PDB file of C-alpha atoms in Angstrom:
ATOM      1  CA  UNK A   1      58.157 -88.364   5.421  1.00 62.00           C
ATOM      2  CA  UNK A   2      55.111 -86.193   6.260  1.00 76.00           C
ATOM      3  CA  UNK A   3      55.536 -83.626   3.427  1.00 93.00           C
ATOM      4  CA  UNK A   4      53.409 -80.504   3.927  1.00 95.00           C
ATOM      5  CA  UNK A   5      51.140 -80.622   6.976  1.00 96.00           C
ATOM      6  CA  UNK A   6      48.284 -78.183   7.473  1.00 96.00           C
ATOM      7  CA  UNK A   7      46.177 -77.795  10.597  1.00 96.00           C
ATOM      8  CA  UNK A   8      43.316 -77.603  11.258  1.00 96.00           C
ATOM      9  CA  UNK A   9      41.478 -79.379   8.418  1.00 95.00           C
ATOM     10  CA  UNK A  10      38.213 -77.581   9.187  1.00 96.00           C
ATOM     11  CA  UNK A  11      37.429 -74.389  11.085  1.00 96.00           C
ATOM     12  CA  UNK A  12      34.341 -72.267  11.684  1.00 97.00           C
ATOM     13  CA  UNK A  13      34.816 -68.689  12.869  1.00 96.00           C
ATOM     14  CA  UNK A  14      32.548 -65.808  13.715  1.00 97.00           C
ATOM     15  CA  UNK A  15      33.052 -62.477  11.989  1.00 97.00           C
ATOM     16  CA  UNK A  16      35.749 -60.494  13.768  1.00 97.00           C
ATOM     17  CA  UNK A  17      37.524 -63.469  15.332  1.00 97.00           C
ATOM     18  CA  UNK A  18      41.204 -64.036  14.671  1.00 96.00           C
ATOM     19  CA  UNK A  19      42.986 -67.314  14.104  1.00 96.00           C
ATOM     20  CA  UNK A  20      46.153 -68.860  12.726  1.00 97.00           C
ATOM     21  CA  UNK A  21      46.315 -71.556  10.080  1.00 98.00           C
ATOM     22  CA  UNK A  22      49.391 -73.686  10.592  1.00 98.00           C
ATOM     23  CA  UNK A  23      51.666 -75.037   7.859  1.00 98.00           C
ATOM     24  CA  UNK A  24      54.784 -77.110   8.392  1.00 97.00           C
ATOM     25  CA  UNK A  25      57.051 -78.966   5.977  1.00 97.00           C
ATOM     26  CA  UNK A  26      59.832 -81.438   6.722  1.00 96.00           C
ATOM     27  CA  UNK A  27      61.560 -81.374   3.334  1.00 95.00           C
ATOM     28  CA  UNK A  28      63.923 -78.461   4.047  1.00 95.00           C
ATOM     29  CA  UNK A  29      62.173 -76.375   1.407  1.00 95.00           C
ATOM     30  CA  UNK A  30      63.170 -72.736   1.176  1.00 94.00           C
ATOM     31  CA  UNK A  31      60.037 -71.604  -0.670  1.00 94.00           C
ATOM     32  CA  UNK A  32      56.613 -71.668   0.986  1.00 96.00           C
ATOM     33  CA  UNK A  33      53.315 -70.104  -0.042  1.00 96.00           C
ATOM     34  CA  UNK A  34      49.644 -69.792   0.835  1.00 97.00           C
ATOM     35  CA  UNK A  35      46.813 -70.000  -1.695  1.00 96.00           C
ATOM     36  CA  UNK A  36      43.089 -69.745  -1.349  1.00 96.00           C
ATOM     37  CA  UNK A  37      40.731 -71.709  -3.593  1.00 94.00           C
ATOM     38  CA  UNK A  38      37.307 -70.347  -4.433  1.00 92.00           C
ATOM     39  CA  UNK A  39      34.751 -71.785  -6.889  1.00 84.00           C
ATOM     40  CA  UNK A  40      35.276 -70.510 -10.432  1.00 81.00           C
ATOM     41  CA  UNK A  41      38.367 -68.534  -9.419  1.00 84.00           C
ATOM     42  CA  UNK A  42      41.042 -71.198  -9.194  1.00 86.00           C
ATOM     43  CA  UNK A  43      43.885 -70.700  -6.752  1.00 91.00           C
ATOM     44  CA  UNK A  44      44.991 -67.220  -5.797  1.00 92.00           C
ATOM     45  CA  UNK A  45      48.272 -66.488  -4.060  1.00 92.00           C
ATOM     46  CA  UNK A  46      47.964 -64.774  -0.671  1.00 96.00           C
ATOM     47  CA  UNK A  47      51.565 -64.577   0.601  1.00 96.00           C
ATOM     48  CA  UNK A  48      54.816 -66.344  -0.072  1.00 94.00           C
ATOM     49  CA  UNK A  49      58.289 -66.699   1.390  1.00 95.00           C
ATOM     50  CA  UNK A  50      61.606 -67.481  -0.293  1.00 93.00           C
ATOM     51  CA  UNK A  51      63.356 -68.289   2.977  1.00 94.00           C
ATOM     52  CA  UNK A  52      63.385 -67.779   6.735  1.00 95.00           C
ATOM     53  CA  UNK A  53      62.860 -64.121   7.619  1.00 95.00           C
ATOM     54  CA  UNK A  54      61.637 -63.179   4.115  1.00 95.00           C
ATOM     55  CA  UNK A  55      57.983 -62.811   3.134  1.00 96.00           C
ATOM     56  CA  UNK A  56      56.128 -61.037   0.343  1.00 94.00           C
ATOM     57  CA  UNK A  57      52.593 -60.375  -0.799  1.00 94.00           C
ATOM     58  CA  UNK A  58      50.747 -62.274  -3.490  1.00 91.00           C
ATOM     59  CA  UNK A  59      47.583 -61.328  -5.360  1.00 89.00           C
ATOM     60  CA  UNK A  60      45.163 -61.194  -2.411  1.00 94.00           C
ATOM     61  CA  UNK A  61      47.092 -60.322   0.787  1.00 96.00           C
ATOM     62  CA  UNK A  62      44.557 -58.027   2.485  1.00 96.00           C
ATOM     63  CA  UNK A  63      43.286 -59.336   5.813  1.00 96.00           C
ATOM     64  CA  UNK A  64      46.136 -61.853   6.195  1.00 97.00           C
ATOM     65  CA  UNK A  65      49.542 -61.773   7.866  1.00 97.00           C
ATOM     66  CA  UNK A  66      52.418 -64.228   7.632  1.00 98.00           C
ATOM     67  CA  UNK A  67      55.807 -64.714   9.245  1.00 96.00           C
ATOM     68  CA  UNK A  68      58.671 -67.122   8.579  1.00 97.00           C
ATOM     69  CA  UNK A  69      60.814 -67.460  11.664  1.00 97.00           C
ATOM     70  CA  UNK A  70      61.981 -70.988  10.759  1.00 97.00           C
ATOM     71  CA  UNK A  71      62.482 -72.852   7.489  1.00 96.00           C
ATOM     72  CA  UNK A  72      59.872 -75.442   8.487  1.00 97.00           C
ATOM     73  CA  UNK A  73      56.891 -73.275   9.484  1.00 98.00           C
ATOM     74  CA  UNK A  74      54.823 -70.690   7.631  1.00 98.00           C
ATOM     75  CA  UNK A  75      51.684 -69.749   9.605  1.00 98.00           C
ATOM     76  CA  UNK A  76      48.884 -67.662   8.081  1.00 98.00           C
ATOM     77  CA  UNK A  77      47.065 -65.308  10.422  1.00 98.00           C
ATOM     78  CA  UNK A  78      43.580 -63.938   9.894  1.00 96.00           C
ATOM     79  CA  UNK A  79      43.475 -60.732  11.866  1.00 92.00           C
ATOM     80  CA  UNK A  80      39.708 -60.110  11.939  1.00 96.00           C
ATOM     81  CA  UNK A  81      37.810 -62.752  10.003  1.00 96.00           C
ATOM     82  CA  UNK A  82      35.209 -61.696   7.424  1.00 97.00           C
ATOM     83  CA  UNK A  83      32.666 -63.807   5.489  1.00 97.00           C
ATOM     84  CA  UNK A  84      34.649 -63.028   2.294  1.00 96.00           C
ATOM     85  CA  UNK A  85      37.475 -65.113   3.759  1.00 97.00           C
ATOM     86  CA  UNK A  86      35.343 -68.261   3.660  1.00 97.00           C
ATOM     87  CA  UNK A  87      37.457 -70.486   1.407  1.00 97.00           C
ATOM     88  CA  UNK A  88      39.726 -73.499   1.206  1.00 95.00           C
ATOM     89  CA  UNK A  89      43.304 -72.595   2.052  1.00 97.00           C
ATOM     90  CA  UNK A  90      46.325 -74.465   0.728  1.00 96.00           C
ATOM     91  CA  UNK A  91      49.912 -74.240   1.815  1.00 96.00           C
ATOM     92  CA  UNK A  92      52.551 -75.246  -0.755  1.00 95.00           C
ATOM     93  CA  UNK A  93      56.332 -75.521  -0.690  1.00 95.00           C
ATOM     94  CA  UNK A  94      59.271 -76.260  -2.965  1.00 93.00           C
ATOM     95  CA  UNK A  95      63.069 -76.295  -2.823  1.00 91.00           C
ATOM     96  CA  UNK A  96      63.323 -73.036  -4.738  1.00 86.00           C
ATOM     97  CA  UNK A  97      60.887 -70.483  -6.170  1.00 82.00           C
ATOM     98  CA  UNK A  98      58.645 -71.827  -8.925  1.00 78.00           C
ATOM     99  CA  UNK A  99      60.175 -69.766 -11.731  1.00 69.00           C
ATOM    100  CA  UNK A 100      62.072 -72.963 -12.588  1.00 70.00           C
ATOM    101  CA  UNK A 101      60.966 -76.519 -13.111  1.00 73.00           C
ATOM    102  CA  UNK A 102      60.512 -76.937  -9.367  1.00 78.00           C
ATOM    103  CA  UNK A 103      57.500 -78.931  -8.285  1.00 85.00           C
ATOM    104  CA  UNK A 104      55.205 -77.421  -5.664  1.00 90.00           C
ATOM    105  CA  UNK A 105      54.187 -79.783  -2.877  1.00 93.00           C
ATOM    106  CA  UNK A 106      50.722 -79.025  -1.523  1.00 94.00           C
ATOM    107  CA  UNK A 107      49.158 -79.667   1.855  1.00 94.00           C
ATOM    108  CA  UNK A 108      45.694 -81.223   2.029  1.00 93.00           C
ATOM    109  CA  UNK A 109      43.967 -77.921   2.756  1.00 94.00           C
ATOM    110  CA  UNK A 110      42.040 -76.126   5.488  1.00 96.00           C
ATOM    111  CA  UNK A 111      38.350 -75.506   4.905  1.00 96.00           C
ATOM    112  CA  UNK A 112      37.407 -72.250   6.649  1.00 97.00           C
ATOM    113  CA  UNK A 113      33.901 -70.889   7.125  1.00 97.00           C
ATOM    114  CA  UNK A 114      33.312 -67.408   8.533  1.00 97.00           C
ATOM    115  CA  UNK A 115      29.773 -66.766   9.737  1.00 96.00           C
TER     116      UNK A 115
ATOM    117  CA  UNK B   1      49.259 -58.815 -14.918  1.00 57.00           C
ATOM    118  CA  UNK B   2      49.260 -62.483 -15.672  1.00 66.00           C
ATOM    119  CA  UNK B   3      45.987 -64.214 -16.453  1.00 84.00           C
ATOM    120  CA  UNK B   4      45.318 -67.903 -17.050  1.00 89.00           C
ATOM    121  CA  UNK B   5      41.947 -69.092 -18.371  1.00 91.00           C
ATOM    122  CA  UNK B   6      40.379 -72.542 -18.605  1.00 93.00           C
ATOM    123  CA  UNK B   7      36.948 -73.896 -19.384  1.00 89.00           C
ATOM    124  CA  UNK B   8      35.213 -75.012 -16.205  1.00 89.00           C
ATOM    125  CA  UNK B   9      33.880 -78.426 -17.120  1.00 94.00           C
ATOM    126  CA  UNK B  10      34.547 -81.406 -19.413  1.00 96.00           C
ATOM    127  CA  UNK B  11      32.661 -84.686 -19.574  1.00 97.00           C
ATOM    128  CA  UNK B  12      33.933 -87.765 -21.441  1.00 97.00           C
ATOM    129  CA  UNK B  13      33.244 -91.478 -21.566  1.00 97.00           C
ATOM    130  CA  UNK B  14      35.714 -94.028 -20.260  1.00 97.00           C
ATOM    131  CA  UNK B  15      38.201 -95.039 -22.951  1.00 97.00           C
ATOM    132  CA  UNK B  16      37.862 -91.788 -24.905  1.00 97.00           C
ATOM    133  CA  UNK B  17      40.578 -89.138 -25.087  1.00 97.00           C
ATOM    134  CA  UNK B  18      40.192 -85.960 -23.032  1.00 97.00           C
ATOM    135  CA  UNK B  19      41.585 -82.613 -24.095  1.00 97.00           C
ATOM    136  CA  UNK B  20      41.778 -79.837 -21.520  1.00 97.00           C
ATOM    137  CA  UNK B  21      42.653 -76.385 -22.818  1.00 97.00           C
ATOM    138  CA  UNK B  22      44.275 -73.361 -21.240  1.00 96.00           C
ATOM    139  CA  UNK B  23      45.158 -69.879 -22.460  1.00 95.00           C
ATOM    140  CA  UNK B  24      47.554 -67.490 -20.765  1.00 91.00           C
ATOM    141  CA  UNK B  25      48.544 -63.884 -21.291  1.00 87.00           C
ATOM    142  CA  UNK B  26      52.120 -63.619 -20.022  1.00 81.00           C
ATOM    143  CA  UNK B  27      54.429 -63.892 -23.022  1.00 77.00           C
ATOM    144  CA  UNK B  28      57.462 -64.260 -20.747  1.00 78.00           C
ATOM    145  CA  UNK B  29      56.194 -67.495 -19.197  1.00 76.00           C
ATOM    146  CA  UNK B  30      59.129 -69.817 -18.647  1.00 80.00           C
ATOM    147  CA  UNK B  31      57.442 -73.009 -17.515  1.00 87.00           C
ATOM    148  CA  UNK B  32      53.845 -74.147 -17.850  1.00 91.00           C
ATOM    149  CA  UNK B  33      52.403 -76.817 -15.628  1.00 93.00           C
ATOM    150  CA  UNK B  34      49.458 -79.131 -15.242  1.00 95.00           C
ATOM    151  CA  UNK B  35      48.334 -79.991 -11.731  1.00 95.00           C
ATOM    152  CA  UNK B  36      45.621 -82.465 -10.708  1.00 96.00           C
ATOM    153  CA  UNK B  37      43.352 -82.103  -7.681  1.00 94.00           C
ATOM    154  CA  UNK B  38      41.383 -85.108  -6.490  1.00 93.00           C
ATOM    155  CA  UNK B  39      38.373 -84.584  -4.187  1.00 88.00           C
ATOM    156  CA  UNK B  40      39.311 -83.374  -0.721  1.00 84.00           C
ATOM    157  CA  UNK B  41      43.018 -83.233  -1.502  1.00 87.00           C
ATOM    158  CA  UNK B  42      45.712 -80.764  -2.399  1.00 88.00           C
ATOM    159  CA  UNK B  43      47.148 -80.374  -5.879  1.00 91.00           C
ATOM    160  CA  UNK B  44      49.719 -82.720  -7.355  1.00 93.00           C
ATOM    161  CA  UNK B  45      52.002 -81.963 -10.274  1.00 92.00           C
ATOM    162  CA  UNK B  46      51.162 -84.055 -13.341  1.00 94.00           C
ATOM    163  CA  UNK B  47      53.607 -82.674 -15.866  1.00 93.00           C
ATOM    164  CA  UNK B  48      55.253 -79.487 -17.050  1.00 91.00           C
ATOM    165  CA  UNK B  49      56.673 -78.072 -20.270  1.00 92.00           C
ATOM    166  CA  UNK B  50      59.444 -75.569 -20.839  1.00 90.00           C
ATOM    167  CA  UNK B  51      58.531 -72.631 -23.035  1.00 87.00           C
ATOM    168  CA  UNK B  52      60.995 -73.550 -25.802  1.00 88.00           C
ATOM    169  CA  UNK B  53      59.235 -76.889 -26.367  1.00 90.00           C
ATOM    170  CA  UNK B  54      56.025 -77.414 -28.315  1.00 93.00           C
ATOM    171  CA  UNK B  55      55.184 -80.930 -27.209  1.00 96.00           C
ATOM    172  CA  UNK B  56      55.881 -83.274 -24.337  1.00 95.00           C
ATOM    173  CA  UNK B  57      54.640 -86.828 -23.939  1.00 95.00           C
ATOM    174  CA  UNK B  58      54.526 -88.772 -20.696  1.00 92.00           C
ATOM    175  CA  UNK B  59      52.726 -92.138 -20.910  1.00 94.00           C
ATOM    176  CA  UNK B  60      49.010 -91.312 -21.401  1.00 96.00           C
ATOM    177  CA  UNK B  61      49.605 -87.574 -21.144  1.00 96.00           C
ATOM    178  CA  UNK B  62      50.484 -85.288 -24.049  1.00 97.00           C
ATOM    179  CA  UNK B  63      51.097 -81.591 -23.519  1.00 97.00           C
ATOM    180  CA  UNK B  64      50.953 -79.247 -26.502  1.00 97.00           C
ATOM    181  CA  UNK B  65      52.175 -75.668 -26.338  1.00 95.00           C
ATOM    182  CA  UNK B  66      51.403 -73.040 -28.964  1.00 94.00           C
ATOM    183  CA  UNK B  67      53.517 -70.141 -27.795  1.00 91.00           C
ATOM    184  CA  UNK B  68      52.372 -67.815 -30.576  1.00 91.00           C
ATOM    185  CA  UNK B  69      48.725 -68.170 -29.510  1.00 92.00           C
ATOM    186  CA  UNK B  70      49.601 -68.601 -25.808  1.00 92.00           C
ATOM    187  CA  UNK B  71      47.625 -71.838 -25.745  1.00 95.00           C
ATOM    188  CA  UNK B  72      48.401 -74.934 -23.714  1.00 95.00           C
ATOM    189  CA  UNK B  73      46.543 -78.231 -23.828  1.00 97.00           C
ATOM    190  CA  UNK B  74      46.622 -81.510 -21.941  1.00 97.00           C
ATOM    191  CA  UNK B  75      45.505 -84.656 -23.723  1.00 97.00           C
ATOM    192  CA  UNK B  76      44.747 -87.744 -21.663  1.00 97.00           C
ATOM    193  CA  UNK B  77      44.573 -90.901 -23.771  1.00 97.00           C
ATOM    194  CA  UNK B  78      42.286 -93.797 -22.805  1.00 97.00           C
ATOM    195  CA  UNK B  79      40.648 -91.771 -20.026  1.00 97.00           C
ATOM    196  CA  UNK B  80      39.715 -93.784 -16.934  1.00 97.00           C
ATOM    197  CA  UNK B  81      37.206 -93.086 -14.150  1.00 95.00           C
ATOM    198  CA  UNK B  82      40.191 -92.530 -11.852  1.00 94.00           C
ATOM    199  CA  UNK B  83      41.125 -89.526 -13.997  1.00 96.00           C
ATOM    200  CA  UNK B  84      38.011 -87.688 -12.747  1.00 96.00           C
ATOM    201  CA  UNK B  85      39.394 -84.635 -10.946  1.00 96.00           C
ATOM    202  CA  UNK B  86      39.991 -80.929 -11.331  1.00 95.00           C
ATOM    203  CA  UNK B  87      42.919 -80.040 -13.612  1.00 97.00           C
ATOM    204  CA  UNK B  88      44.736 -76.742 -13.236  1.00 96.00           C
ATOM    205  CA  UNK B  89      47.165 -75.194 -15.626  1.00 95.00           C
ATOM    206  CA  UNK B  90      49.717 -72.803 -14.165  1.00 92.00           C
ATOM    207  CA  UNK B  91      52.504 -70.623 -15.448  1.00 89.00           C
ATOM    208  CA  UNK B  92      55.661 -69.159 -13.964  1.00 85.00           C
ATOM    209  CA  UNK B  93      57.828 -66.393 -15.313  1.00 71.00           C
ATOM    210  CA  UNK B  94      61.539 -65.835 -14.889  1.00 62.00           C
ATOM    211  CA  UNK B  95      62.042 -63.547 -11.928  1.00 64.00           C
ATOM    212  CA  UNK B  96      58.495 -63.935 -10.649  1.00 65.00           C
ATOM    213  CA  UNK B  97      58.534 -65.994  -7.515  1.00 74.00           C
ATOM    214  CA  UNK B  98      55.080 -67.426  -7.865  1.00 81.00           C
ATOM    215  CA  UNK B  99      52.852 -69.660  -9.926  1.00 86.00           C
ATOM    216  CA  UNK B 100      49.704 -68.220 -11.466  1.00 88.00           C
ATOM    217  CA  UNK B 101      46.955 -70.819 -11.666  1.00 91.00           C
ATOM    218  CA  UNK B 102      44.000 -71.063 -13.987  1.00 92.00           C
ATOM    219  CA  UNK B 103      40.450 -71.479 -12.784  1.00 91.00           C
ATOM    220  CA  UNK B 104      40.594 -75.267 -13.079  1.00 94.00           C
ATOM    221  CA  UNK B 105      38.688 -77.687 -15.359  1.00 96.00           C
ATOM    222  CA  UNK B 106      36.538 -80.322 -13.705  1.00 95.00           C
ATOM    223  CA  UNK B 107      36.859 -83.565 -15.694  1.00 97.00           C
ATOM    224  CA  UNK B 108      34.069 -86.090 -15.253  1.00 97.00           C
ATOM    225  CA  UNK B 109      34.641 -89.553 -16.710  1.00 97.00           C
ATOM    226  CA  UNK B 110      31.555 -91.732 -17.027  1.00 95.00           C
ATOM    227  CA  UNK B 111      31.651 -95.539 -17.417  1.00 92.00           C
TER     228      UNK B 111
END
């Protein structure tokens, strides 16, 4: 049972480049989300999805796009990378939205540097 | 909006108790959580407490909730070097489909 798988683990981009961070889960979770982690700021929610075909914005959505065409996959797209997007990105999933006692399962993270 | 605050750093000696504190602003918080992040890894749920409880104990972990002051704490008894990590508190509210995380407290346990 792989859980939540994120790829790549590390990525360096130049300003203006685009890329997609991949997230896949094999637990049949309906809820998936993307967070970024920055020093002294904790985790901030970028986008989330409560099921296939449904996405919504979190606290810091600007510069990022998501889609949810299948239950398993929730890719995060950086449209035109900026140095302010240098961060560690985490994908997390759960059976249902976390306004319950549902546990969030986290991937191991993608460390992104934008030069 | 919701806001969750934690102190950034705590240092204790092995065998002592650790107390990590958290304050939150959302009075409608339904569940409050403690997550642990070890170096180079994602977060893992340690424990959670429902908002109508004031205490929960789980082996070496004790969670205290003061709903009036919007204060949550995590006590780790007999702290071990393996407990060194970053600890995040988080809160969820009924109808809000997200968790709001605190800034994280880095716990350093020295031998």
